[in-house]
Coordinates of C-alpha atoms and ligand atoms in Angstrom, one line a residue:
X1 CA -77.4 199.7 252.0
X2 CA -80.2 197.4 253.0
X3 CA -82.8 196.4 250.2
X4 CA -85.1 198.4 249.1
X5 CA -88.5 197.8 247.0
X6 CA -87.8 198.6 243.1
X7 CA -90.3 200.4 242.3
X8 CA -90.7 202.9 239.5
X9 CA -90.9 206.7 240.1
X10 CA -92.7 209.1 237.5
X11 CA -91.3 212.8 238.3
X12 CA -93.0 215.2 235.6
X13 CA -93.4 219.3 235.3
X14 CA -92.5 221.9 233.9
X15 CA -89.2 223.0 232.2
X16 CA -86.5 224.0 234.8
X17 CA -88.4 222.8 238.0
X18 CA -85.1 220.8 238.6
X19 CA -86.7 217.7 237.9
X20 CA -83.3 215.8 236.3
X21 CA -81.2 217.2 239.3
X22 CA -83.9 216.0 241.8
X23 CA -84.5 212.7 240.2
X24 CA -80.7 212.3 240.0
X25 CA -80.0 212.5 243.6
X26 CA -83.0 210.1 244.7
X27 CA -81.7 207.6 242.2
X28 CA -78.4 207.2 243.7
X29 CA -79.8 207.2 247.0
X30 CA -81.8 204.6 246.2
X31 CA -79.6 202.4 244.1
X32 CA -81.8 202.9 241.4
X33 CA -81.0 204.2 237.8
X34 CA -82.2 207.5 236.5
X35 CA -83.2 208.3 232.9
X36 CA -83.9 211.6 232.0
X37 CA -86.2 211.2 228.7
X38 CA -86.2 215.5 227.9
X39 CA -82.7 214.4 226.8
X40 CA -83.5 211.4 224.9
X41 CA -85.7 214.2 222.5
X42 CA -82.9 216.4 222.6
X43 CA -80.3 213.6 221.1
X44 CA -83.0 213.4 218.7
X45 CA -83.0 217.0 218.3
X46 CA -79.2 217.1 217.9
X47 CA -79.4 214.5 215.6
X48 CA -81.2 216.2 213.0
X49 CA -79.6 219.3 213.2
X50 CA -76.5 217.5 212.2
X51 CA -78.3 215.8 209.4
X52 CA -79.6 218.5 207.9
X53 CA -83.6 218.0 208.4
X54 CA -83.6 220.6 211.1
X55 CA -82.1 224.0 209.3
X56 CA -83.1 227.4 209.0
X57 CA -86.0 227.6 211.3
X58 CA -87.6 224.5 209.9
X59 CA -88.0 220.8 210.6
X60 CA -88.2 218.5 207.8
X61 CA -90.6 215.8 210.1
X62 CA -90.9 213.1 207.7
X63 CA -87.2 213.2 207.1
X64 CA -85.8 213.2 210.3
X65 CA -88.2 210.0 211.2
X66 CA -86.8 208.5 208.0
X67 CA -83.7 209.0 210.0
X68 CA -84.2 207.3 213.3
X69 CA -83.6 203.9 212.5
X70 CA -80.2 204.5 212.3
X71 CA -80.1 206.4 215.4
X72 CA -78.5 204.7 218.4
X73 CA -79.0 206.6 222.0
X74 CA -78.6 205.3 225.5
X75 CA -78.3 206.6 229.0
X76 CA -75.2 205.3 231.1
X77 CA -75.5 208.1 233.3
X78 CA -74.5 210.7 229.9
X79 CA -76.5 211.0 226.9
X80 CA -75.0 209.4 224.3
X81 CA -75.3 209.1 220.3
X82 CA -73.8 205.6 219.7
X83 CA -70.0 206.0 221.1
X84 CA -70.4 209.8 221.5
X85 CA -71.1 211.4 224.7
X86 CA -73.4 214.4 223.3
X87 CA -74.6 215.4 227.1
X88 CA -72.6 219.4 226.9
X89 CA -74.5 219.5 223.2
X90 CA -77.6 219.2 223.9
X91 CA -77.7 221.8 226.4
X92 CA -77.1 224.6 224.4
X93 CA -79.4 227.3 223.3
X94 CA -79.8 225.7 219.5
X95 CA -81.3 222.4 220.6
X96 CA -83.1 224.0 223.2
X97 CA -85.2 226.0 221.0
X98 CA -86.1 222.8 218.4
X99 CA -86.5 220.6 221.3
X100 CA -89.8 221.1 221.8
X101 CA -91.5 220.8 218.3
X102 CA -89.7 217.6 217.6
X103 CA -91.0 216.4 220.6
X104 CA -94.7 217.1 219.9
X105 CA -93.9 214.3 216.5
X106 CA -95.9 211.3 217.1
X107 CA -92.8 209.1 215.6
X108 CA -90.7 210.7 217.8
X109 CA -92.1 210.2 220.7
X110 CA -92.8 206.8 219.5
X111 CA -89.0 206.3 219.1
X112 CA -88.3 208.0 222.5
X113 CA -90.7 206.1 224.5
X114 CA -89.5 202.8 223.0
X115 CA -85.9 203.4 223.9
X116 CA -87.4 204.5 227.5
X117 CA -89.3 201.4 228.4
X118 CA -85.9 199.1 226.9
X119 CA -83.8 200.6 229.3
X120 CA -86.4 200.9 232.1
X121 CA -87.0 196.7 231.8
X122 CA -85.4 196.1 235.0
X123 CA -87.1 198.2 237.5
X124 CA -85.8 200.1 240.0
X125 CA -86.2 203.4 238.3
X126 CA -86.6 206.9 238.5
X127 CA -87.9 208.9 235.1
X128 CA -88.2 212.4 234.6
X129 CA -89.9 214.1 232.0
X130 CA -93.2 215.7 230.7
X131 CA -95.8 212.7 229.9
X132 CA -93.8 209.8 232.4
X133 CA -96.6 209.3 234.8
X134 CA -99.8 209.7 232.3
X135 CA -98.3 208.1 228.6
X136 CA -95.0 206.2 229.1
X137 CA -95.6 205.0 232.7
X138 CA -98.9 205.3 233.6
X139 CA -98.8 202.6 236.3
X140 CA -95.8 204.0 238.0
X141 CA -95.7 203.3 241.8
X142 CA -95.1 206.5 242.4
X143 CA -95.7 210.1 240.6
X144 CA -94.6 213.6 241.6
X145 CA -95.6 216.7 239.5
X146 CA -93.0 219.4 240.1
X147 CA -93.8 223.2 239.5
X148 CA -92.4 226.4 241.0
X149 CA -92.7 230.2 240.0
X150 CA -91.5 230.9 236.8
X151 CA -88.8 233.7 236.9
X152 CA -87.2 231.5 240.0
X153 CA -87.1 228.5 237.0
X154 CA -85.7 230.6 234.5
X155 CA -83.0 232.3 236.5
X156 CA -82.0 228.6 237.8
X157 CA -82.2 227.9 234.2
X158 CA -79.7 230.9 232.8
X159 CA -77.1 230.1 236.0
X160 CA -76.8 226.6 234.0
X161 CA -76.1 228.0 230.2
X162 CA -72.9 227.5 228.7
X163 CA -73.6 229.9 225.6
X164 CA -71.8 233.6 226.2
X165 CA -74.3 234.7 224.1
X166 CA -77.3 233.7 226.0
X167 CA -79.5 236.4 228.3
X168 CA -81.9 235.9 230.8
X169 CA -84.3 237.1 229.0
X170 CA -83.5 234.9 226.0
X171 CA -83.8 232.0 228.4
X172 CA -87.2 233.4 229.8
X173 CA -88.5 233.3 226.6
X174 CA -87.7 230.1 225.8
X175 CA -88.9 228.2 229.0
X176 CA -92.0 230.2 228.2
X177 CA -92.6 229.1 224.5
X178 CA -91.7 225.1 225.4
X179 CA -94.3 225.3 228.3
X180 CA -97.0 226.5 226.0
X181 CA -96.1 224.1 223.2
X182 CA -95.4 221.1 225.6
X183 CA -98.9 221.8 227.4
X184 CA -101.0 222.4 224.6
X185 CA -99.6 219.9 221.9
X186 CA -102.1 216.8 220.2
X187 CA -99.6 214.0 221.7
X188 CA -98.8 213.4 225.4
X189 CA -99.6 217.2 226.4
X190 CA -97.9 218.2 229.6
X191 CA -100.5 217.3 232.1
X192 CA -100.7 216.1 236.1
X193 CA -101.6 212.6 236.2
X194 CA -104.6 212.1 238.3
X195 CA -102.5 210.4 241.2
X196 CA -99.7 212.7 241.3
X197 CA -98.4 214.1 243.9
X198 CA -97.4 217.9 243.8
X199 CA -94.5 219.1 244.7
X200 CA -93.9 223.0 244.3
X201 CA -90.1 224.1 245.3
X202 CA -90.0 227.5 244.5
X203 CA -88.9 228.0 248.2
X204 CA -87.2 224.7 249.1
X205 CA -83.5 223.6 248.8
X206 CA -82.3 220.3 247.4
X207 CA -81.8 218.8 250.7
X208 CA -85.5 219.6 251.5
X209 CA -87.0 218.2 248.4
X210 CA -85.2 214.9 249.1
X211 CA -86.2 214.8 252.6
X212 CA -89.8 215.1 251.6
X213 CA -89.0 212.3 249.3
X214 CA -87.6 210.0 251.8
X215 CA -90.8 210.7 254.3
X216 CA -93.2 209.8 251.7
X217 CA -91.0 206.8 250.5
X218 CA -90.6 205.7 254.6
X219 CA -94.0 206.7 255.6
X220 CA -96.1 205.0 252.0
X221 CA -93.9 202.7 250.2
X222 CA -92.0 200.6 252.9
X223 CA -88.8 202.2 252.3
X224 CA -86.5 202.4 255.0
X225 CA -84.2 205.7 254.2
Ligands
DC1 O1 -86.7 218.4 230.3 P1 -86.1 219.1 229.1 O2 -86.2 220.6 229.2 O3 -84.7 218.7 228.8 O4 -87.0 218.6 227.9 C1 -86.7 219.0 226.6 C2 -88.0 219.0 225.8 O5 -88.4 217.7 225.5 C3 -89.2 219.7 226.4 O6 -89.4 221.0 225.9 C4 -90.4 218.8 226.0 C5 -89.8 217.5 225.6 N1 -90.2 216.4 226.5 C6 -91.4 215.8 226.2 O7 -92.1 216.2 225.3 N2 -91.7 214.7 226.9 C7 -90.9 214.2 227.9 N3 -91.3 213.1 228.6 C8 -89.7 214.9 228.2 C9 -89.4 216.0 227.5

């Protein structure tokens, strides 16, 4: 493949747009490598429920930041907690529904966005997330704000969850609640950056979405895809 620029691409929106799927494709095409930072807060997430300052409904903030020292994640594609690949855990239904108000703790985010830009030092990078392209990378090359209708999100969503127990509506419900809370929160609300770019694919396939990547990329940023 011939060289391309290493630049860094922001992709932010809301939950289930397919943002770590799309982002996953351009970053192999590219050569580049792909961190998905919604899973970074749900190791965290993880993380406490196995140390006990997430339980019964309630999070224990000051505890679980007490904690984070110790905590060792990293992206090589999987999530990982130190040795463990934890990628299958943090998917399910449990973490999902803490996720989002450990993510709105400043330390957390704090601890996230620190472990981001570390393994972001080379370049060459595409990030997905809610706050990429306004708080952890705000001079990103290149930002795309990704939204489609909401029941088309949800049921791509449900079509994805390992728990039997699990209902559409259950997963409606959640996506919901963690677009309120992730849009409205103090820290790094869920926001368009100024200079993004929209991209809505409620109607689009995959192969489209990358295609209108590569255009941009050819046609903007003196790729040649
Ligand atoms: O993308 P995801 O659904 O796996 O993200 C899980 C949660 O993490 C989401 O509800 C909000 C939070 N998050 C965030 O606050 N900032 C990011 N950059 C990425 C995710």
């Amino acid at each position: 493949m011939k060289q391309q620029p290493k630049i860094i691409i922001a992709i932010d929106g809301y939950s289930s747009t397919g943002k770590s799927s799309f982002a996953k494709l351009i970053a192999e095409r590219l050569g580049y490598i792909h961190l998905d930072s919604g899973a970074l807060y749900r190791a965290v997430t993880l993380h406490g429920l196995r140390n006990g300052t997430i339980a019964n409904g309630k999070i224990d903030a000051e505890a679980l930041v007490a904690t984070l020292p110790g905590l060792e994640v990293s992206q090589r594609p999987d999530t990982y907690i130190g040795e463990e690949n934890v990628e299958g855990l943090i998917r399910q239904m449990e973490v999902s529904s803490y996720v989002s108000p450990v993510s709105a703790i400043p330390a957390v985010r704090v601890f996230v966005d620190d472990n981001l830009h570390k393994m972001a030092s080379g370049g060459g990078v595409v990030m997905d997330g809610r706050d990429i392209g306004t708080t952890v990378f705000p001079n990103a090359e290149l930002k795309i704000f990704m939204q489609a209708d909401e029941m088309v999100r949800a049921m791509r969503r449900y079509k994805e969850t390992t728990d039997p127990g699990t209902t559409f509506i259950d997963v409606l419900h959640n996506l919901r609640d963690r677009d309120l809370r992730d849009s409205t929160r103090d820290v790094s609300p869920l926001r368009k950056a100024d200079d993004a770019i929209v991209l809505d694919n409620t109607c689009m396939t995959m192969d489209q979405e990358i295609q209108w990547l590569v255009d941009l990329l050819n046609s903007k940023y003196g790729f040649s895809l």
